[in-house]
Structure formats: structure tokens, C-alpha cells
Amino acid sequence: MSVYPIAVNSLRIVNILEVVRESPTVKTFIFRDRLCGSAAPGQFVMVWIPGVDEVPMSLSGIGSDGVCSISVGLVGEATRAIHKLEKGDCFGVRGPFGRGFSFGRRKVMIVGGGTGLAPLSALTDKIVKIDADVTFLFGAKTRDELLFYNRMGRVPLGEVRVVAATEDGSYGFQGLVTDVAEEMLGKERFDVVYACGPELMMYKVFLLAERHRIPIEVSLERLMRCAIGLCGSCVIGKYRVCKDGPVFSGEQLREVKDELGRFKRDFDGSKISV
Ligand SMILES: Cc1cc2nc3c(=O)[nH]c(=O)nc-3n(C[C@H](O)[C@H](O)[C@H](O)COP(=O)(O)OP(=O)(O)OC[C@H]3O[C@@H](n4cnc5c(N)ncnc54)[C@H](O)[C@@H]3O)c2cc1C
Ligand code: FES
């Protein structure tokens, strides 16, 4: 069991250096924090908005100089409050927490949708530097929601093949990104698949990886409070997503197959459908 240094769990107040509008419902907030700059892609922070709430957010950018970012979709109270923040405003961060993606494999497929593209963007920045051959499949309902698509096509080092799928056909392949993944996995051999996005999408990608016997790593989302494995809010099967994840391997996903893509816990601990 890993032990968090006290500094990681201590609250730091950071200044917003810049705000970037990524889509009608997603904004990226850039800030500087030394500990976040040492995070592994896939790790997350708890973002505190005074008087409102504290919510988990993946790091969408991780700079070794400490310049990092979160990319926040509009969902409810806390994310609405974050969206109101501007350059020069502050918020609190704890973390980075959890287990990130592992890397070192050569031919990589990345499948993402919605704000799930945030940790995958940080992952891609890292693995192109170690010369992986990356195919990045982006999924969204419409063209406007294709987060980071242009940014990934411009990654300067290594090779990133980017493919977009929109449900309304306004850009790229018309349909679900999982359909594109299925077709590609039928034709090409990949060494690993990484996925993050809506849970039903990830469940489908997990089944595809199982069928093609390819290692997979998936970043899961659950409600979180403590982020250090104490409160149990984020439990899935025998795992706590904040500490054992949020990135899980195919072997671990097999152990929680009865809950994956089906149930999550509500604020009162009861099981609700995903
Ligand atoms: C490890 C991790 C990384 C995350 N990374 C990002 C990210 O990079 N960008 C991003 O925009 N969001 C991310 N999220 C989701 C984000 O934490 C929630 O959207 C946020 O907590 C919603 O807070 P709210 O007060 O705005 O909404 P609330 O008012 O709390 O909730 C509105 C609705 O969203 C649901 N909800 C709330 N929290 C979550 C959650 N954690 N997972 C699933 N459903 C939830 C509630 O059940 C409710 O139906 C991440 C979550 C986790 C666990
Ligand atoms: S958020 Fe408390 S145990 Fe995971």
C-alpha cells in the first residue's frame, strides 16, 4: 500500500494563469503548482472552490516546471463555480492522487470521449516523448465537443494519428468512437489500449480489448470525498478508485465486471445505475 507524503494531501492555493475555452461546455484552467508538476498522467487532484465544494479533476496538462492544467466540463454546482473563475482568481488543490497510466509500450491505441480526453491528453504529451506510435481516437456528440483534437494533431514529437468520430456526423466518422476502435482492432495489432470517457464507452472498449487479448488501462470516475482511501465513497467491487485507481488494468476490471458499466455509488452510498 502506497503512503502519501503529507505535502501531497495538504491544500495549496493556486492562481489561475490562463483560462482557455475548449468547447461550449469545457474550459481549461492553467495554474502553477510544484507537486502537480511531478504527477503521472492519469493522476487527479481535488479542486476546492471556497464555500461551494471540493471535486476531483484529472490533470490535462503536466509541466515539469509546475505549469499544469485541469479541463472542466459543466455538470453541476462546483463545476459551474469553477467556470466563473477568471485569470488571476484562485482555487485550492490537494494531490496529485491515485495511480496513473503505465507506459513503455510501442504501438498504442488511445480511446477517449468527453472530459475523459483530459487525462489522455496529458498521457499523449508524455508518451510521444518516449517515441510511442500513437493512434488517438476521439469521440464526441458533435464537432464542437471534440476536445483537444487540434492540439493532438499538432503534437511536435513522435507520431500521433488522430481519428475523430461524432455521433451526428458533423466531423470525421459518423457514429460511436467504439465502432472505429472495433474496426481498427480487427485490422491492426496494438500493444496496449488506454481509455477514458463515459463509463459505457469504456466498458465497450474493455470488452473489445478482452476479445482481441490486448492489455488495457482504463481511468474510472466515481464520487470522491477524501481522495486518500478513507471514506469509501468511491468504491467499486473490492477497489477504491481514489487509491487503487483511477487507472485500472484489464485484470482488475475483470474483477469488478459486475459493477463496471452498470452501477456506481450515489452521495448516500446507495447503488445507482451508471
Ligand atoms: C478521478 C476523477 C477525475 C475526473 N476528472 C475530470 C476532468 O478532468 N474534467 C471534468 O470535467 N470532470 C472530471 N471528473 C468529474 C467531476 O469530478 C464531476 O463532474 C464533478 O465532481 C461534478 O461536480 P458538480 O458539483 O459540478 O456536480 P454535482 O452537482 O455534484 O453533480 C451533478 C451530477 O453529476 C454527477 N457526478 C458528480 N460527481 C461525479 C463524478 N465524480 N463522476 C461521475 N458523476 C458525477 C452527480 O451524480 C450528479 O448527477 C473527474 C472525476 C473523477 C472521479
Ligand atoms: S474518496 Fe474516500 S475512499 Fe476514495
PDB file of C-alpha atoms and ligand atoms in Angstrom, residues 223-235 240-243, ligand 2:
ATOM      1  CA  LEU A 223     -17.874  10.180  -6.459  1.00  0.00           C
ATOM      2  CA  MET A 224     -14.988  11.198  -4.226  1.00  0.00           C
ATOM      3  CA  ARG A 225     -14.592  12.964  -0.914  1.00  0.00           C
ATOM      4  CA  CYS A 226     -11.340  12.168   0.924  1.00  0.00           C
ATOM      5  CA  ALA A 227      -9.287  11.053  -2.134  1.00  0.00           C
ATOM      6  CA  ILE A 228      -6.930   9.092   0.149  1.00  0.00           C
ATOM      7  CA  GLY A 229      -8.758   5.804   0.594  1.00  0.00           C
ATOM      8  CA  LEU A 230     -10.535   6.518   3.896  1.00  0.00           C
ATOM      9  CA  CYS A 231     -14.202   7.347   3.313  1.00  0.00           C
ATOM     10  CA  GLY A 232     -15.314   4.626   0.877  1.00  0.00           C
ATOM     11  CA  SER A 233     -17.329   6.977  -1.390  1.00  0.00           C
ATOM     12  CA  CYS A 234     -15.505   5.804  -4.495  1.00  0.00           C
ATOM     13  CA  VAL A 235     -15.698   2.039  -4.026  1.00  0.00           C
ATOM     14  CA  ARG A 240     -11.304   2.277  -4.024  1.00  0.00           C
ATOM     15  CA  VAL A 241     -10.991   4.317  -7.196  1.00  0.00           C
ATOM     16  CA  CYS A 242      -9.126   7.188  -5.483  1.00  0.00           C
ATOM     17  CA  LYS A 243      -6.308   4.992  -4.201  1.00  0.00           C
TER      18      LYS A 243
HETATM   19  S1  FES B   2     -12.765   9.149  -1.969  1.00  0.00           S
HETATM   20 FE1  FES B   2     -12.666   8.452   0.079  1.00  0.00          FE
HETATM   21  S2  FES B   2     -12.079   6.382  -0.149  1.00  0.00           S
HETATM   22 FE2  FES B   2     -11.969   7.151  -2.164  1.00  0.00          FE
END
